[in-house]
Short mmCIF file of C-alpha atoms in Angstrom, two decimals:
data_model
loop_
_atom_site.label_atom_id
_atom_site.label_comp_id
_atom_site.label_asym_id
_atom_site.label_seq_id
_atom_site.Cartn_x
_atom_site.Cartn_y
_atom_site.Cartn_z
CA MET Y 1 152.63 12.24 123.15
CA THR Y 2 153.44 9.83 120.33
CA ALA Y 3 152.95 6.80 122.58
CA LEU Y 4 149.62 8.14 123.87
CA LEU Y 5 148.28 8.71 120.36
CA ALA Y 6 149.47 5.28 119.25
CA GLY Y 7 147.53 3.71 122.10
CA VAL Y 8 144.41 5.72 121.40
CA MET Y 9 144.42 4.54 117.79
CA LEU Y 10 143.41 1.13 119.13
CA LEU Y 11 140.11 2.66 120.23
CA LEU Y 12 139.17 4.11 116.88
CA PRO Y 13 135.99 2.49 115.53
CA SER Y 14 136.42 4.22 112.15
CA PRO Y 15 139.00 6.34 110.30
CA LEU Y 16 140.16 9.46 112.13
CA LEU Y 17 138.95 12.80 110.80
CA ALA Y 18 141.30 15.57 111.90
CA GLN Y 19 140.95 19.28 111.23
CA ALA Y 20 139.24 18.60 107.87
CA ALA Y 21 136.35 20.96 108.55
CA GLN Y 22 138.54 24.00 109.05
CA GLN Y 23 138.03 25.32 105.54
CA SER Y 24 134.26 24.90 105.60
CA ALA Y 25 132.22 28.03 106.12
CA PRO Y 26 129.80 28.18 109.05
CA THR Y 27 126.22 27.49 108.12
CA ALA Y 28 124.16 30.66 107.91
CA THR Y 29 120.86 30.88 109.74
CA SER Y 30 117.85 33.06 109.24
CA ASP Y 31 116.26 32.33 112.58
CA PRO Y 32 115.31 35.47 114.51
CA VAL Y 33 117.43 36.40 117.52
CA VAL Y 34 115.45 36.61 120.72
CA VAL Y 35 117.12 38.25 123.71
CA THR Y 36 115.74 37.41 127.14
CA ALA Y 37 116.97 38.49 130.52
CA ARG Y 38 118.55 35.80 132.67
CA PRO Y 39 119.02 35.91 136.42
CA ILE Y 40 122.60 36.69 137.39
CA PRO Y 41 123.95 33.87 139.59
CA ARG Y 42 125.31 34.73 142.99
CA GLU Y 43 129.06 35.05 143.30
CA ALA Y 44 129.24 32.32 145.94
CA GLU Y 45 127.40 29.90 143.62
CA ILE Y 46 129.72 30.75 140.74
CA LYS Y 47 132.92 30.21 142.71
CA ASP Y 48 131.67 27.03 144.35
CA GLN Y 49 130.74 25.52 140.99
CA ILE Y 50 134.07 26.55 139.44
CA LEU Y 51 135.86 24.76 142.27
CA GLY Y 52 133.63 21.75 141.65
CA VAL Y 53 134.32 21.42 137.94
CA THR Y 54 138.06 22.03 138.35
CA GLY Y 55 138.44 19.46 141.10
CA ARG Y 56 138.96 21.88 143.99
CA PRO Y 57 142.73 22.41 143.67
CA GLN Y 58 144.58 21.75 146.93
CA SER Y 59 147.45 24.09 146.11
CA ASP Y 60 148.21 27.09 143.93
CA MET Y 61 149.65 24.88 141.19
CA PRO Y 62 148.39 26.38 137.90
CA LEU Y 63 145.44 24.64 136.32
CA MET Y 64 146.12 22.72 133.10
CA ARG Y 65 145.72 24.45 129.75
CA PHE Y 66 147.01 24.21 126.20
CA ARG Y 67 149.95 26.34 125.12
CA GLU Y 68 150.66 24.87 121.69
CA PRO Y 69 148.34 25.20 118.65
CA VAL Y 70 145.33 22.92 118.88
CA CYS Y 71 144.65 20.06 116.45
CA ILE Y 72 141.35 18.22 116.86
CA GLY Y 73 140.59 14.72 115.60
CA THR Y 74 137.38 12.72 115.87
CA ALA Y 75 136.21 9.24 114.90
CA GLY Y 76 133.18 7.03 115.37
CA LEU Y 77 130.48 9.15 113.70
CA PRO Y 78 129.49 9.72 110.04
CA VAL Y 79 131.74 12.18 108.23
CA ALA Y 80 129.09 14.90 108.00
CA ALA Y 81 128.43 14.80 111.73
CA SER Y 82 132.16 14.75 112.51
CA GLU Y 83 132.74 17.80 110.33
CA GLU Y 84 129.99 19.74 112.12
CA ILE Y 85 131.52 18.86 115.49
CA LEU Y 86 135.00 19.85 114.30
CA ARG Y 87 133.75 23.14 112.89
CA ARG Y 88 131.99 24.07 116.11
CA MET Y 89 134.90 23.06 118.31
CA MET Y 90 137.46 24.93 116.23
CA ALA Y 91 135.38 28.12 116.29
CA THR Y 92 135.14 27.91 120.08
CA VAL Y 93 138.87 27.23 120.52
CA GLN Y 94 139.74 30.21 118.34
CA SER Y 95 137.34 32.41 120.34
CA LEU Y 96 139.51 31.65 123.38
CA GLY Y 97 142.50 33.15 121.57
CA MET Y 98 144.12 29.78 120.91
CA PRO Y 99 145.58 29.16 117.44
CA MET Y 100 144.63 26.12 115.40
CA ALA Y 101 147.34 23.90 113.92
CA PRO Y 102 147.45 23.63 110.10
CA ASP Y 103 145.77 20.84 108.13
CA GLY Y 104 147.64 17.56 108.28
CA CYS Y 105 148.59 18.09 111.92
CA ARG Y 106 148.78 15.33 114.51
CA PRO Y 107 145.76 15.67 116.83
CA ASN Y 108 146.37 16.70 120.42
CA ILE Y 109 142.62 16.55 121.11
CA LEU Y 110 140.81 13.31 120.28
CA ILE Y 111 137.02 13.01 120.46
CA LEU Y 112 136.04 9.36 120.01
CA PHE Y 113 132.68 7.59 119.92
CA ALA Y 114 132.51 3.86 120.71
CA ASP Y 115 129.88 1.23 121.49
CA ASN Y 116 131.57 -0.26 124.57
CA PRO Y 117 134.17 2.29 125.69
CA GLN Y 118 134.55 1.06 129.25
CA GLU Y 119 135.19 -2.52 128.17
CA GLN Y 120 137.78 -1.35 125.66
CA LEU Y 121 139.51 0.98 128.11
CA LEU Y 122 139.71 -1.73 130.76
CA GLY Y 123 141.50 -3.95 128.27
CA LEU Y 124 143.79 -1.19 127.03
CA ARG Y 125 144.77 -0.31 130.60
CA THR Y 126 146.68 -3.59 130.64
CA ARG Y 127 147.65 -4.02 126.99
CA SER Y 128 148.48 -0.41 126.08
CA PRO Y 129 148.89 1.74 129.20
CA GLN Y 130 150.52 4.47 127.09
CA ILE Y 131 147.04 5.54 126.08
CA PHE Y 132 146.79 7.29 129.47
CA GLY Y 133 150.05 9.22 129.16
CA ASP Y 134 151.80 9.79 132.49
CA LEU Y 135 148.69 9.43 134.65
CA THR Y 136 149.18 7.44 137.85
CA ARG Y 137 147.61 4.00 138.25
CA PRO Y 138 144.99 5.26 140.75
CA ALA Y 139 144.05 8.06 138.34
CA VAL Y 140 143.70 5.60 135.46
CA SER Y 141 141.56 3.29 137.60
CA ARG Y 142 139.22 6.17 138.47
CA ILE Y 143 138.83 6.96 134.77
CA VAL Y 144 138.15 3.46 133.45
CA LYS Y 145 135.93 2.43 136.38
CA ALA Y 146 133.74 5.51 136.18
CA PRO Y 147 130.07 4.78 135.41
CA GLY Y 148 130.25 6.54 132.04
CA PRO Y 149 128.97 7.19 129.44
CA VAL Y 150 131.94 9.57 129.08
CA TYR Y 151 135.58 8.81 129.81
CA ALA Y 152 137.92 11.78 129.56
CA TRP Y 153 141.45 12.65 130.59
CA ASN Y 154 144.19 15.20 129.97
CA ALA Y 155 147.86 14.30 129.65
CA ALA Y 156 149.92 17.24 130.92
CA VAL Y 157 153.59 18.03 131.21
CA ARG Y 158 154.96 20.12 134.05
CA VAL Y 159 157.45 22.76 132.94
CA SER Y 160 158.99 25.90 134.33
CA ARG Y 161 157.10 29.13 133.79
CA ASP Y 162 159.47 29.81 130.87
CA GLY Y 163 158.69 26.44 129.29
CA ASP Y 164 161.83 24.53 130.34
CA LEU Y 165 161.33 20.81 130.96
CA VAL Y 166 162.34 19.05 134.16
CA ILE Y 167 165.95 17.88 134.09
CA GLN Y 168 166.62 14.60 135.90
CA GLN Y 169 169.97 14.82 137.68
CA GLU Y 170 172.14 11.72 137.79
CA GLY Y 171 174.67 10.57 140.32
CA PRO Y 172 174.78 9.04 143.82
CA SER Y 173 174.10 12.34 145.57
CA THR Y 174 172.11 14.20 142.90
CA ASN Y 175 169.17 11.92 142.10
CA TRP Y 176 166.44 14.53 142.00
CA PRO Y 177 164.59 16.46 139.32
CA GLU Y 178 165.71 19.99 138.59
CA MET Y 179 163.88 22.80 136.84
CA LYS Y 180 165.28 26.07 135.60
CA VAL Y 181 163.40 29.16 136.78
CA GLY Y 182 164.35 32.63 135.60
CA ALA Y 183 163.58 34.42 138.85
CA ALA Y 184 161.92 33.71 142.19
CA SER Y 185 158.63 35.47 142.93
CA ARG Y 186 155.73 35.01 145.31
CA LEU Y 187 153.38 36.59 142.79
CA LEU Y 188 154.24 34.37 139.82
CA SER Y 189 154.06 30.59 139.74
CA PRO Y 190 157.50 29.05 139.06
CA VAL Y 191 155.89 26.17 137.13
CA ARG Y 192 152.96 25.57 134.85
CA GLN Y 193 151.01 22.55 133.59
CA ASP Y 194 150.75 22.39 129.81
CA ILE Y 195 148.25 19.98 128.28
CA ALA Y 196 150.04 17.79 125.75
CA ALA Y 197 146.92 15.84 124.75
CA SER Y 198 143.29 15.41 125.73
CA VAL Y 199 141.08 12.39 125.04
CA VAL Y 200 137.28 12.25 125.33
CA VAL Y 201 135.55 8.92 124.68
CA ILE Y 202 131.74 8.93 124.53
CA GLU Y 203 129.46 5.91 124.36
CA ARG Y 204 127.47 6.12 121.14
CA LYS Y 205 124.09 5.17 122.57
CA ALA Y 206 124.35 8.12 124.99
CA LEU Y 207 124.12 10.50 122.01
CA LEU Y 208 120.39 9.83 121.62
CA ASN Y 209 118.46 13.14 121.70
CA LYS Y 210 121.70 15.16 121.83
CA THR Y 211 122.49 17.74 119.15
CA LEU Y 212 125.85 18.08 117.43
CA VAL Y 213 126.21 21.55 118.96
CA GLN Y 214 125.74 20.13 122.45
CA ILE Y 215 128.23 17.33 121.81
CA ALA Y 216 130.84 19.73 120.40
CA ASP Y 217 130.48 22.20 123.27
CA TYR Y 218 130.68 19.43 125.85
CA ALA Y 219 133.81 18.05 124.18
CA VAL Y 220 135.47 21.48 124.29
CA MET Y 221 134.76 21.82 128.02
CA ARG Y 222 136.28 18.40 128.75
CA SER Y 223 139.31 18.75 126.47
CA MET Y 224 140.48 22.36 126.76
CA ALA Y 225 140.70 22.15 130.55
CA ALA Y 226 140.78 19.50 133.25
CA THR Y 227 137.08 19.77 134.07
CA LYS Y 228 134.53 17.25 135.24
CA PRO Y 229 130.73 17.14 135.53
CA VAL Y 230 129.13 18.23 138.78
CA ALA Y 231 125.96 16.93 140.38
CA ASP Y 232 123.15 19.39 141.19
CA ALA Y 233 124.78 22.26 139.30
CA ALA Y 234 123.63 25.59 140.72
CA VAL Y 235 124.59 27.43 137.54
CA PRO Y 236 123.62 26.07 134.07
CA THR Y 237 126.52 24.30 132.32
CA ILE Y 238 126.93 22.07 129.29
CA LEU Y 239 128.80 19.69 131.60
CA THR Y 240 125.38 18.35 132.67
CA LEU Y 241 124.73 17.07 129.13
CA PHE Y 242 124.92 13.40 130.15
CA ASP Y 243 123.35 13.84 133.59
CA LYS Y 244 120.07 11.93 133.54
CA ASP Y 245 118.68 14.01 136.41
CA ALA Y 246 119.38 17.40 134.82
CA THR Y 247 117.99 19.40 131.93
CA ALA Y 248 121.03 20.20 129.85
CA PRO Y 249 121.37 23.56 128.06
CA THR Y 250 121.25 23.63 124.28
CA GLU Y 251 124.81 24.98 123.99
CA PHE Y 252 127.64 26.67 125.88
CA THR Y 253 126.35 28.75 128.78
CA GLU Y 254 127.69 31.97 130.30
CA PHE Y 255 129.28 29.83 132.99
CA ASP Y 256 131.07 27.64 130.45
CA ARG Y 257 132.36 30.58 128.42
CA GLY Y 258 133.46 32.37 131.56
CA VAL Y 259 135.35 29.35 132.86
CA LEU Y 260 137.30 28.69 129.66
CA GLY Y 261 137.68 32.37 128.84
CA GLY Y 262 138.99 33.16 132.32
CA LEU Y 263 141.46 30.27 132.16
CA TYR Y 264 142.87 31.15 128.76
CA GLN Y 265 142.94 34.90 129.37
CA SER Y 266 144.83 34.52 132.65
CA PRO Y 267 148.46 35.70 132.70
CA ARG Y 268 150.87 33.02 131.55
CA HIS Y 269 152.41 32.70 135.01
CA ALA Y 270 149.19 32.86 137.07
CA GLY Y 271 148.60 30.32 139.81
CA ALA Y 272 145.33 28.47 140.41
CA THR Y 273 144.00 31.14 142.80
CA GLN Y 274 144.33 33.87 140.20
CA GLN Y 275 143.04 31.64 137.41
CA ILE Y 276 139.90 30.77 139.39
CA ALA Y 277 139.35 34.45 140.22
CA ASN Y 278 139.60 35.26 136.51
CA MET Y 279 137.12 32.47 135.74
CA ALA Y 280 134.63 33.87 138.24
CA ARG Y 281 135.03 37.35 136.77
CA GLY Y 282 134.56 35.90 133.27
CA VAL Y 283 131.32 34.20 134.32
CA ARG Y 284 129.99 37.41 135.88
CA GLU Y 285 130.88 39.44 132.79
CA ALA Y 286 129.29 36.88 130.47
CA SER Y 287 126.15 36.87 132.60
CA THR Y 288 125.77 40.65 132.39
CA THR Y 289 126.63 41.05 128.70
CA PRO Y 290 123.48 41.69 126.60
#
């Protein structure tokens, strides 16, 4: 974690603002609330899109999520804009039931804005590979060679379902990793994937015509879970914010809230199958809530 953050500091175009907006009160609005009926998406469309944004897991390994209190840092925008993004992101994280770390914390979520992010990341891949945590070389190559304008990744640690780290055995006949598990069960996953840090780097010129609310909601979707944008989304999602061929929503959608809500409300030892089922149920409930 420390090495990753040290590497990311090389990307910062301006001083890091972390958690400073936590004490600011939300801005009140006097705009009238208009409620309109929306078509409820079909269950098959919901599940297919969930599998798309989560990368279609090939096993029942639990999907990544935070377990520790969240600390958000951002850099590359004026202070006022950064504070608005922080405020919005922190409110959303807390709505998921996740605690925020106190002021002065070390960020485990970094939202950065740069003029030439791909060029910088390509250089840092060689000079400071610690910026990518424990990601494999092929995974790093896919990130830095993506067309942009967003480059995002999650650094996770695999632990037992009780939170014990992997123990590397030593010796000529015991050179394998070992993990303590309290009890064997086919219903509970013996391991989990805890996000240690998430990084989202956005090219500044791509922010044209985007609101701070949209940017904050997009950043939450990319940092609080290992999600990715999908082409031709059947269900509206903020993940289409930087898709030139799509009309992005103005904020989090029912799909987005259902996905993150279902992930973070899943039992601590749930596998991917149960997590995705909870996500789908969360989307359906959000779509039917007045």
